[in-house]
CSV table of C-alpha atoms in Angstrom, one decimal:
chain,number,residue,atom,x,y,z
A,1,UNK,CA,145.8,133.8,41.6
A,2,UNK,CA,149.2,133.5,43.0
A,3,UNK,CA,150.4,132.4,39.7
A,4,UNK,CA,148.9,135.4,37.8
A,5,UNK,CA,150.4,138.0,40.4
A,6,UNK,CA,153.9,136.2,40.2
A,7,UNK,CA,153.9,136.0,36.4
A,8,UNK,CA,152.7,139.5,36.1
A,9,UNK,CA,155.8,140.7,38.3
A,10,UNK,CA,158.4,138.5,37.2
A,11,UNK,CA,158.2,139.3,33.6
A,12,UNK,CA,160.8,141.9,32.2
A,13,UNK,CA,159.7,145.5,32.0
A,14,UNK,CA,161.2,149.0,32.1
A,15,UNK,CA,162.1,151.1,35.2
A,16,UNK,CA,158.9,153.5,34.7
A,17,UNK,CA,156.8,150.4,34.4
A,18,UNK,CA,158.2,148.5,37.2
A,19,UNK,CA,157.8,151.6,39.3
A,20,UNK,CA,153.9,151.6,38.5
A,21,UNK,CA,153.7,147.6,39.0
A,22,UNK,CA,155.5,148.1,42.3
A,23,UNK,CA,152.9,151.0,43.3
A,24,UNK,CA,150.0,148.9,42.0
A,25,UNK,CA,151.2,145.6,44.1
A,26,UNK,CA,151.6,147.8,47.2
A,27,UNK,CA,147.7,149.2,46.6
A,28,UNK,CA,146.6,145.5,46.3
A,29,UNK,CA,148.5,144.9,49.3
A,30,UNK,CA,147.3,147.9,51.3
A,31,UNK,CA,143.5,147.0,50.3
A,32,UNK,CA,143.8,143.4,51.1
A,33,UNK,CA,145.5,144.0,54.6
A,34,UNK,CA,143.0,146.9,55.6
A,35,UNK,CA,140.0,144.9,55.2
A,36,UNK,CA,139.5,142.1,58.0
A,37,UNK,CA,137.5,140.1,55.6
A,38,UNK,CA,138.6,139.1,52.2
A,39,UNK,CA,136.4,138.3,49.5
A,40,UNK,CA,136.8,136.4,46.5
A,41,UNK,CA,135.8,139.5,44.3
A,42,UNK,CA,138.9,141.7,45.7
A,43,UNK,CA,141.1,138.7,44.4
A,44,UNK,CA,139.5,138.4,41.2
A,45,UNK,CA,139.8,142.1,40.6
A,46,UNK,CA,143.4,142.5,41.8
A,47,UNK,CA,144.2,139.4,39.1
A,48,UNK,CA,142.5,141.4,36.5
A,49,UNK,CA,144.4,144.3,37.1
A,50,UNK,CA,147.7,142.8,37.0
A,51,UNK,CA,146.7,140.8,33.8
A,52,UNK,CA,145.7,144.3,32.0
A,53,UNK,CA,149.2,145.7,33.3
A,54,UNK,CA,150.9,142.7,31.9
A,55,UNK,CA,149.2,143.0,28.4
A,56,UNK,CA,149.4,147.0,28.5
A,57,UNK,CA,153.3,146.8,29.0
A,58,UNK,CA,154.5,143.6,27.3
A,59,UNK,CA,157.5,142.0,28.0
A,60,UNK,CA,160.4,144.6,28.3
A,61,UNK,CA,163.7,143.8,29.8
A,62,UNK,CA,164.5,144.8,33.4
A,63,UNK,CA,167.0,147.3,33.9
A,64,UNK,CA,168.3,146.3,37.2
A,65,UNK,CA,168.2,143.1,39.6
A,66,UNK,CA,167.3,145.4,42.6
A,67,UNK,CA,163.8,146.1,40.9
A,68,UNK,CA,163.4,142.4,40.2
A,69,UNK,CA,164.0,141.8,44.0
A,70,UNK,CA,161.5,144.7,45.0
A,71,UNK,CA,158.8,143.0,43.0
A,72,UNK,CA,159.6,139.5,44.4
A,73,UNK,CA,159.1,140.8,48.0
A,74,UNK,CA,155.7,142.6,47.0
A,75,UNK,CA,154.5,139.2,45.7
A,76,UNK,CA,155.6,137.5,48.9
A,77,UNK,CA,153.8,140.1,50.8
A,78,UNK,CA,150.6,140.0,48.4
A,79,UNK,CA,150.8,135.9,49.1
A,80,UNK,CA,150.9,136.4,52.7
A,81,UNK,CA,147.8,138.8,52.7
A,82,UNK,CA,145.9,136.3,50.8
A,83,UNK,CA,146.8,133.4,53.3
A,84,UNK,CA,146.1,135.5,56.1
A,85,UNK,CA,142.4,136.2,54.2
A,86,UNK,CA,141.9,132.6,53.5
A,87,UNK,CA,142.6,131.9,57.3
A,88,UNK,CA,139.8,134.5,58.0
A,89,UNK,CA,137.8,132.9,55.8
A,90,UNK,CA,138.0,129.8,57.3
A,91,UNK,CA,137.5,131.0,60.8
A,92,UNK,CA,134.0,132.6,59.3
A,93,UNK,CA,133.0,129.5,57.8
A,94,UNK,CA,133.7,127.4,60.9
A,95,UNK,CA,131.7,130.2,62.7
A,96,UNK,CA,128.9,129.6,60.4
A,97,UNK,CA,128.9,125.7,60.6
A,98,UNK,CA,128.6,125.9,64.7
A,99,UNK,CA,125.7,128.2,64.1
A,100,UNK,CA,124.2,125.7,61.7
A,101,UNK,CA,124.9,122.9,63.8
A,102,UNK,CA,123.3,124.6,66.7
A,103,UNK,CA,120.3,125.2,64.4
A,104,UNK,CA,120.1,121.9,63.2
A,105,UNK,CA,120.2,120.7,66.8
A,106,UNK,CA,117.4,122.7,67.9
A,107,UNK,CA,115.3,121.5,65.1
A,108,UNK,CA,116.0,118.1,66.0
A,109,UNK,CA,115.1,118.5,69.4
A,110,UNK,CA,111.9,120.2,68.4
A,111,UNK,CA,111.2,117.5,65.9
A,112,UNK,CA,111.6,114.6,68.8
A,113,UNK,CA,109.3,116.8,71.2
A,114,UNK,CA,106.7,117.1,68.4
A,115,UNK,CA,106.8,113.5,67.6
A,116,UNK,CA,106.7,112.4,71.3
A,117,UNK,CA,103.9,114.6,71.9
A,118,UNK,CA,101.9,113.6,68.8
A,119,UNK,CA,102.5,109.7,70.0
A,120,UNK,CA,101.1,110.6,73.5
A,121,UNK,CA,98.4,112.5,72.0
A,122,UNK,CA,97.4,109.3,69.6
A,123,UNK,CA,98.0,107.0,72.6
A,124,UNK,CA,95.7,108.8,74.9
A,125,UNK,CA,93.1,109.3,72.4
A,126,UNK,CA,93.1,105.5,71.3
A,127,UNK,CA,92.9,104.3,75.2
A,128,UNK,CA,90.1,106.7,75.9
A,129,UNK,CA,88.3,105.7,72.9
A,130,UNK,CA,88.5,101.9,74.0
A,131,UNK,CA,87.4,102.8,77.5
A,132,UNK,CA,84.6,104.4,76.4
A,133,UNK,CA,83.4,101.7,73.9
A,134,UNK,CA,83.9,99.1,76.7
A,135,UNK,CA,82.0,101.2,79.2
A,136,UNK,CA,79.0,101.5,76.8
A,137,UNK,CA,79.0,98.0,75.9
A,138,UNK,CA,78.9,97.0,79.5
A,139,UNK,CA,76.2,99.3,80.3
A,140,UNK,CA,74.0,98.3,77.2
A,141,UNK,CA,74.7,94.5,78.4
A,142,UNK,CA,73.8,95.3,82.1
A,143,UNK,CA,70.7,97.1,81.0
A,144,UNK,CA,69.4,94.4,78.7
A,145,UNK,CA,69.9,91.9,81.5
A,146,UNK,CA,68.0,94.0,84.0
A,147,UNK,CA,65.0,94.9,81.5
A,148,UNK,CA,64.7,91.1,80.4
A,149,UNK,CA,64.9,90.0,84.1
A,150,UNK,CA,62.4,92.4,85.3
A,151,UNK,CA,59.9,91.6,82.3
A,152,UNK,CA,60.3,88.0,83.1
A,153,UNK,CA,59.6,88.5,86.8
A,154,UNK,CA,56.5,90.8,86.0
A,155,UNK,CA,55.2,88.1,83.7
A,156,UNK,CA,55.5,85.5,85.9
A,157,UNK,CA,53.8,87.4,88.8
A,158,UNK,CA,51.1,88.6,86.4
A,159,UNK,CA,50.2,84.8,85.4
A,160,UNK,CA,50.4,83.7,89.2
A,161,UNK,CA,48.0,86.7,89.9
A,162,UNK,CA,45.4,85.5,87.6
A,163,UNK,CA,45.7,81.8,88.4
A,164,UNK,CA,46.0,81.9,91.9
A,165,UNK,CA,42.3,82.5,92.7
A,166,UNK,CA,41.3,79.9,90.3
A,167,UNK,CA,42.9,77.2,92.4
A,168,UNK,CA,40.8,74.8,94.3
A,169,UNK,CA,42.8,71.9,95.4
A,170,UNK,CA,46.3,70.7,96.5
A,171,UNK,CA,46.4,69.2,93.0
A,172,UNK,CA,46.0,72.4,91.2
A,173,UNK,CA,48.8,73.9,93.6
A,174,UNK,CA,51.1,71.1,92.7
A,175,UNK,CA,50.3,71.3,89.1
A,176,UNK,CA,51.2,75.2,89.3
A,177,UNK,CA,54.2,74.7,91.0
A,178,UNK,CA,55.5,72.4,88.4
A,179,UNK,CA,54.4,75.0,85.6
A,180,UNK,CA,56.0,77.7,87.6
A,181,UNK,CA,59.4,75.6,87.9
A,182,UNK,CA,59.4,74.7,84.1
A,183,UNK,CA,58.4,78.5,83.2
A,184,UNK,CA,61.5,79.3,85.6
A,185,UNK,CA,63.7,77.0,83.7
A,186,UNK,CA,62.7,78.2,80.3
A,187,UNK,CA,63.3,81.8,81.5
A,188,UNK,CA,66.8,80.9,82.8
A,189,UNK,CA,67.6,79.2,79.8
A,190,UNK,CA,66.5,82.0,77.7
A,191,UNK,CA,68.6,84.4,79.9
A,192,UNK,CA,71.6,82.3,79.6
A,193,UNK,CA,71.2,82.1,75.7
A,194,UNK,CA,71.0,86.0,75.7
A,195,UNK,CA,74.0,86.2,77.8
A,196,UNK,CA,76.1,84.0,75.7
A,197,UNK,CA,74.7,86.1,72.5
A,198,UNK,CA,76.0,89.4,74.1
A,199,UNK,CA,79.3,87.8,75.5
A,200,UNK,CA,79.9,86.8,71.8
A,201,UNK,CA,78.9,90.2,70.6
A,202,UNK,CA,81.1,91.7,73.1
A,203,UNK,CA,84.1,89.6,72.3
A,204,UNK,CA,83.7,89.9,68.4
A,205,UNK,CA,83.8,93.9,69.4
A,206,UNK,CA,86.8,93.9,71.4
A,207,UNK,CA,88.5,91.7,68.7
A,208,UNK,CA,87.5,94.2,66.1
A,209,UNK,CA,88.9,96.9,68.4
A,210,UNK,CA,92.1,94.9,68.6
A,211,UNK,CA,92.4,94.4,64.9
A,212,UNK,CA,92.0,98.3,64.3
A,213,UNK,CA,94.5,98.9,66.9
A,214,UNK,CA,97.1,96.6,65.5
A,215,UNK,CA,96.3,98.2,61.9
A,216,UNK,CA,97.0,101.5,63.3
A,217,UNK,CA,100.0,100.5,64.9
A,218,UNK,CA,101.2,98.6,61.5
A,219,UNK,CA,100.5,101.9,59.7
A,220,UNK,CA,102.6,103.8,61.9
A,221,UNK,CA,105.7,101.3,61.9
A,222,UNK,CA,105.2,101.2,58.2
A,223,UNK,CA,105.4,105.0,58.0
A,224,UNK,CA,108.6,105.0,60.3
A,225,UNK,CA,110.1,102.4,58.1
A,226,UNK,CA,109.4,104.2,55.0
A,227,UNK,CA,111.1,107.3,56.4
A,228,UNK,CA,113.9,105.0,57.6
A,229,UNK,CA,114.4,103.7,54.3
A,230,UNK,CA,114.2,107.0,52.7
A,231,UNK,CA,116.9,108.3,55.3
A,232,UNK,CA,119.2,105.3,54.6
A,233,UNK,CA,119.0,106.1,50.9
A,234,UNK,CA,119.6,109.7,51.5
A,235,UNK,CA,122.7,108.8,53.8
A,236,UNK,CA,124.1,106.5,51.2
A,237,UNK,CA,123.7,109.0,48.4
A,238,UNK,CA,125.3,111.7,50.5
A,239,UNK,CA,128.3,109.3,51.4
A,240,UNK,CA,128.7,108.5,47.9
A,241,UNK,CA,128.5,112.3,46.9
A,242,UNK,CA,131.3,112.8,49.8
A,243,UNK,CA,133.8,110.0,48.4
A,244,UNK,CA,133.4,111.6,44.8
A,245,UNK,CA,134.6,114.9,46.3
A,246,UNK,CA,137.1,113.7,47.9
A,247,UNK,CA,138.4,111.9,45.0
A,248,UNK,CA,138.0,115.0,43.2
A,249,UNK,CA,139.9,117.1,45.6
A,250,UNK,CA,142.8,114.1,45.6
A,251,UNK,CA,143.0,114.6,42.0
A,252,UNK,CA,143.1,118.4,42.1
A,253,UNK,CA,145.8,117.9,44.8
A,254,UNK,CA,146.3,121.3,46.8
A,255,UNK,CA,143.7,123.2,44.8
A,256,UNK,CA,146.3,126.1,44.3
A,257,UNK,CA,148.1,125.1,41.0
A,258,UNK,CA,145.3,125.8,38.6
A,259,UNK,CA,142.6,128.7,38.3
A,260,UNK,CA,140.0,126.2,38.5
A,261,UNK,CA,141.0,125.6,42.1
A,262,UNK,CA,138.9,128.6,43.3
A,263,UNK,CA,135.8,126.6,44.0
A,264,UNK,CA,137.7,124.3,46.6
A,265,UNK,CA,136.6,126.1,49.8
A,266,UNK,CA,133.0,125.7,48.8
A,267,UNK,CA,133.2,122.1,48.1
A,268,UNK,CA,135.0,121.7,51.4
A,269,UNK,CA,132.1,123.3,53.1
A,270,UNK,CA,129.6,121.3,51.1
A,271,UNK,CA,131.3,118.3,52.4
A,272,UNK,CA,131.3,119.6,56.0
A,273,UNK,CA,127.5,120.2,55.5
A,274,UNK,CA,127.1,116.8,54.1
A,275,UNK,CA,129.0,115.1,57.1
A,276,UNK,CA,126.7,117.0,59.3
A,277,UNK,CA,123.6,116.2,57.7
A,278,UNK,CA,124.6,112.4,57.7
A,279,UNK,CA,125.2,112.7,61.5
A,280,UNK,CA,122.0,114.4,62.1
A,281,UNK,CA,120.1,111.8,59.8
A,282,UNK,CA,121.4,109.1,62.1
A,283,UNK,CA,120.5,110.6,65.1
A,284,UNK,CA,117.0,111.1,63.9
A,285,UNK,CA,117.0,107.3,62.9
A,286,UNK,CA,118.1,106.1,66.3
A,287,UNK,CA,115.4,108.3,67.9
A,288,UNK,CA,112.7,107.0,65.6
A,289,UNK,CA,113.9,103.3,66.4
A,290,UNK,CA,113.6,104.1,70.0
A,291,UNK,CA,110.2,105.5,69.8
A,292,UNK,CA,109.0,102.3,67.6
A,293,UNK,CA,110.3,100.2,70.2
A,294,UNK,CA,108.3,101.9,72.7
A,295,UNK,CA,105.2,102.2,71.0
A,296,UNK,CA,105.7,98.2,70.5
A,297,UNK,CA,106.2,97.7,74.3
A,298,UNK,CA,103.2,99.9,75.2
A,299,UNK,CA,100.9,97.9,72.8
A,300,UNK,CA,101.9,95.0,74.3
A,301,UNK,CA,101.3,96.2,77.8
A,302,UNK,CA,97.8,97.5,76.7
A,303,UNK,CA,96.8,94.2,75.1
A,304,UNK,CA,97.6,92.5,78.4
A,305,UNK,CA,95.7,95.0,80.1
A,306,UNK,CA,92.6,94.3,77.8
A,307,UNK,CA,92.7,90.7,78.6
A,308,UNK,CA,92.8,91.2,82.4
A,309,UNK,CA,89.8,93.5,82.2
A,310,UNK,CA,87.0,90.7,82.5
A,311,UNK,CA,88.9,88.9,85.0
A,312,UNK,CA,89.2,92.0,87.2
A,313,UNK,CA,85.3,92.7,86.7
A,314,UNK,CA,84.5,89.2,87.9
A,315,UNK,CA,86.7,89.7,91.0
A,316,UNK,CA,85.2,92.9,91.7
A,317,UNK,CA,81.6,91.6,91.5
A,318,UNK,CA,82.6,88.7,93.8
A,319,UNK,CA,84.3,90.9,96.3
A,320,UNK,CA,81.3,93.1,96.4
A,321,UNK,CA,79.1,90.5,97.2
A,322,UNK,CA,81.4,89.3,100.0
A,323,UNK,CA,81.5,92.8,101.3
A,324,UNK,CA,77.6,93.0,101.4
A,325,UNK,CA,77.6,89.6,103.3
A,326,UNK,CA,79.9,90.8,105.8
A,327,UNK,CA,78.3,94.0,106.6
A,328,UNK,CA,75.2,92.0,107.0
A,329,UNK,CA,77.1,89.7,109.6
A,330,UNK,CA,78.6,92.5,111.1
A,331,UNK,CA,75.2,94.4,111.7
A,332,UNK,CA,73.9,91.0,113.3
A,333,UNK,CA,76.6,90.9,115.7
A,334,UNK,CA,76.6,94.4,116.7
A,335,UNK,CA,72.5,93.7,117.4
A,336,UNK,CA,73.7,90.8,119.3
A,337,UNK,CA,76.4,92.7,121.4
A,338,UNK,CA,74.0,95.5,122.1
A,339,UNK,CA,71.6,92.8,123.7
A,340,UNK,CA,74.3,91.2,125.6
A,341,UNK,CA,75.6,94.4,126.9
A,342,UNK,CA,71.8,95.4,128.1
A,343,UNK,CA,71.7,91.9,129.7
A,344,UNK,CA,75.2,92.5,131.3
A,345,UNK,CA,74.2,95.9,133.0
A,346,UNK,CA,70.9,94.0,134.2
A,347,UNK,CA,72.9,91.4,135.8
A,348,UNK,CA,75.4,93.9,137.5
A,349,UNK,CA,72.3,95.7,138.9
A,350,UNK,CA,70.9,92.3,140.3
A,351,UNK,CA,74.4,91.6,141.7
A,352,UNK,CA,74.8,94.7,143.4
A,353,UNK,CA,71.4,94.5,145.0
A,354,UNK,CA,72.3,90.9,146.1
A,355,UNK,CA,75.6,92.0,147.5
A,356,UNK,CA,73.8,94.9,149.3
A,357,UNK,CA,71.1,92.5,151.0
A,358,UNK,CA,73.9,90.2,152.0
A,359,UNK,CA,75.5,92.8,153.7
A,360,UNK,CA,72.6,93.5,155.7
A,361,UNK,CA,72.0,89.9,156.2
A,362,UNK,CA,75.3,89.6,157.7
A,363,UNK,CA,74.9,92.6,159.8
A,364,UNK,CA,71.7,91.0,161.4
A,365,UNK,CA,73.6,87.9,161.9
A,366,UNK,CA,76.2,89.3,163.9
A,367,UNK,CA,73.8,91.5,166.0
A,368,UNK,CA,71.8,88.4,166.7
A,369,UNK,CA,74.9,86.4,167.8
A,370,UNK,CA,75.9,89.3,170.0
A,371,UNK,CA,72.3,89.5,171.5
A,372,UNK,CA,72.6,85.7,172.1
A,373,UNK,CA,76.1,85.6,173.7
A,374,UNK,CA,74.8,88.3,176.0
A,375,UNK,CA,71.6,86.5,177.0
A,376,UNK,CA,73.6,83.2,177.6
A,377,UNK,CA,76.2,84.9,179.7
A,378,UNK,CA,73.7,86.9,181.7
A,379,UNK,CA,71.0,84.0,182.4
A,380,UNK,CA,71.7,81.7,185.3
A,381,UNK,CA,69.1,79.0,186.4
A,382,UNK,CA,69.5,76.8,189.5
A,383,UNK,CA,67.3,73.9,191.2
A,384,UNK,CA,67.5,73.0,195.0
A,385,UNK,CA,66.3,69.1,195.0
A,386,UNK,CA,66.3,69.0,198.9
A,387,UNK,CA,63.7,71.5,199.5
A,388,UNK,CA,62.1,70.6,196.2
A,389,UNK,CA,62.1,74.3,195.4
A,390,UNK,CA,63.2,75.9,192.3
A,391,UNK,CA,65.3,78.7,192.9
A,392,UNK,CA,65.9,80.4,189.7
A,393,UNK,CA,68.9,83.0,190.0
A,394,UNK,CA,68.9,85.6,187.1
A,395,UNK,CA,72.3,87.7,187.4
A,396,UNK,CA,72.6,90.4,185.5
A,397,UNK,CA,76.4,91.2,184.7
A,398,UNK,CA,77.7,94.0,182.7
A,399,UNK,CA,80.1,93.1,180.0
A,400,UNK,CA,83.0,95.3,179.5
A,401,UNK,CA,84.4,93.6,176.5
A,402,UNK,CA,81.9,94.0,173.9
A,403,UNK,CA,79.5,96.9,174.0
A,404,UNK,CA,75.9,96.4,172.9
A,405,UNK,CA,75.0,96.9,169.4
A,406,UNK,CA,73.8,100.0,168.1
A,407,UNK,CA,70.3,100.2,166.3
A,408,UNK,CA,69.3,102.5,163.8
A,409,UNK,CA,67.4,105.4,165.0
A,410,UNK,CA,67.2,103.7,168.4
A,411,UNK,CA,64.6,101.0,167.4
A,412,UNK,CA,65.4,97.1,167.3
A,413,UNK,CA,64.0,95.4,164.4
A,414,UNK,CA,60.8,93.2,164.7
A,415,UNK,CA,62.6,90.3,163.2
A,416,UNK,CA,65.3,90.4,165.8
A,417,UNK,CA,62.8,90.5,168.7
A,418,UNK,CA,61.0,87.6,167.6
A,419,UNK,CA,64.4,85.6,167.5
A,420,UNK,CA,65.5,87.0,170.6
A,421,UNK,CA,62.4,85.8,172.5
A,422,UNK,CA,62.3,82.4,171.0
A,423,UNK,CA,66.2,81.9,172.0
A,424,UNK,CA,65.5,83.2,175.2
A,425,UNK,CA,63.0,80.3,175.8
A,426,UNK,CA,65.3,77.6,174.8
A,427,UNK,CA,68.2,78.8,176.7
A,428,UNK,CA,66.1,78.9,179.7
A,429,UNK,CA,64.9,75.4,179.4
A,430,UNK,CA,68.5,74.2,178.3
A,431,UNK,CA,70.3,75.8,181.5
A,432,UNK,CA,68.0,74.2,184.3
A,433,UNK,CA,70.4,72.1,186.0
A,434,UNK,CA,69.8,69.3,189.0
A,435,UNK,CA,71.8,71.1,191.9
A,436,UNK,CA,73.1,68.6,194.6
A,437,UNK,CA,71.4,68.8,198.1
A,438,UNK,CA,72.2,71.9,199.9
A,439,UNK,CA,74.1,72.1,203.3
A,440,UNK,CA,74.6,74.7,205.6
A,441,UNK,CA,78.3,74.6,204.9
A,442,UNK,CA,77.6,75.1,201.2
A,443,UNK,CA,74.9,77.5,201.1
A,444,UNK,CA,76.8,80.2,200.7
A,445,UNK,CA,78.9,78.7,197.8
A,446,UNK,CA,75.9,77.8,196.0
A,447,UNK,CA,75.1,81.4,196.0
A,448,UNK,CA,78.3,82.9,195.1
A,449,UNK,CA,77.3,84.0,191.6
A,450,UNK,CA,74.7,86.7,192.9
A,451,UNK,CA,72.8,87.7,195.5
A,452,UNK,CA,70.1,85.8,197.1
A,453,UNK,CA,66.9,84.7,194.9
A,454,UNK,CA,64.6,87.4,196.6
A,455,UNK,CA,66.7,90.3,196.0
A,456,UNK,CA,68.0,89.2,192.5
A,457,UNK,CA,64.8,88.6,191.2
A,458,UNK,CA,64.3,91.2,188.2
A,459,UNK,CA,61.1,93.4,188.1
A,460,UNK,CA,60.3,91.7,184.6
A,461,UNK,CA,60.6,88.1,185.2
A,462,UNK,CA,58.2,86.1,187.3
A,463,UNK,CA,59.0,82.9,189.0
A,464,UNK,CA,56.1,80.2,189.5
A,465,UNK,CA,56.1,77.5,191.9
A,466,UNK,CA,54.9,74.3,190.9
A,467,UNK,CA,51.7,73.1,192.8
A,468,UNK,CA,52.8,69.5,194.2
A,469,UNK,CA,56.4,70.1,194.9
A,470,UNK,CA,56.4,66.6,197.1
A,471,UNK,CA,54.5,64.3,195.0
A,472,UNK,CA,56.0,60.9,194.7
A,473,UNK,CA,55.5,58.6,191.4
A,474,UNK,CA,54.2,55.4,191.5
A,475,UNK,CA,57.4,53.7,192.1
A,476,UNK,CA,57.9,55.8,195.3
A,477,UNK,CA,60.6,58.2,193.7
A,478,UNK,CA,60.1,61.8,193.9
A,479,UNK,CA,59.1,63.7,191.2
A,480,UNK,CA,61.4,66.7,190.2
A,481,UNK,CA,59.5,69.9,189.0
A,482,UNK,CA,59.6,70.6,185.3
A,483,UNK,CA,60.3,74.2,184.0
A,484,UNK,CA,58.3,75.5,181.2
A,485,UNK,CA,59.3,78.3,179.0
A,486,UNK,CA,56.0,80.1,180.1
A,487,UNK,CA,57.4,79.9,184.0
A,488,UNK,CA,60.3,82.3,183.2
């Protein structure tokens, strides 16, 4: 385009023709500078106008050098305007590229989210299906085992009920026991064989499920690998195209020397788009690879969990049995503790009663001891051997140190009265002493402890004198009178 304009202006023309050319160049420059966005159609139109002017006027000599300079200045201005418009076009292309990049990134993010969601839904669906199938198989096996066990028990009970009344002796009982044991063994063998068959079926079903799950995973991995290969091929193809375009651009050079260089901006844009597509495809490939690795890890974890399920069920059953046993033991201990608590309460009540009884007995003993001490202090018996008369002196003294005991409701208990009477009899017999012969000098001293016996005799005590005071024994000795508890 620049060459067409320069050639059309630099050719020799007349003065009038030069003026018209200058006017046309000025119009083109004004048109290009007035519009902020310059299109390729405007450039082609301006080039066509200049070529038509060149053909119309031909090659006439120029009159002056000034007109040539004016034409050159106009061409320079037009070239500057074209450069400005090219910059504007580049800016627009960059804006469009950024918008396309953002849209492409959004699409990639949406694709990633969609793929993740689909993978999660597939995983959940497969895991739920596996769980449901396992639960159904377990329930079927348990129901079969229960039904067979119940049927066997009913058959055995029916057989026992029919044959029990036909027994007549111990031999028949022993035979029936042996038959019963043999039947139990046969039933247990059958039950174990059925369990083994069910276990084998269950294992076959698990293996089939594992194989189906592995086949699904292999299909998914193959699909991802196919996509990966396709993207790699596309990436290689785009890279080759990009290299070819770069070689063409290198051959063409700057792209402004020939008229065929008008398509260079489009090729540059196509190269940029191709580079962006290659980068986006690489990002997608990396995401797919990461997802495939995650799926493989999840598959391995699921396989491990499936292998651990039967062991966990066995441990659960054993723990449930232990829990039941412990609950029974706890209940027994609770009953035993209740019995011990009741016995403890009964023993505490008995202990309280015994302690109260002991307190009462100790109080009675103290009261009796006090009474005995008073009676011993208050009773004094003396005997005169010279006159062979027994003088019993009973002196009543009041003790100031300890007051008499108080009785409840002012009544002495019967047991205390009996003990006091017996102690009085024993003390009177024990306190009778043989006094020395009295003389007129010590008569007063023998009676210092109290008044004379006639005046000191209490109203409630009677003194008896023995019938034979001066009787002698066979050996000539004088017999002493003996006091009895009834004499006091």
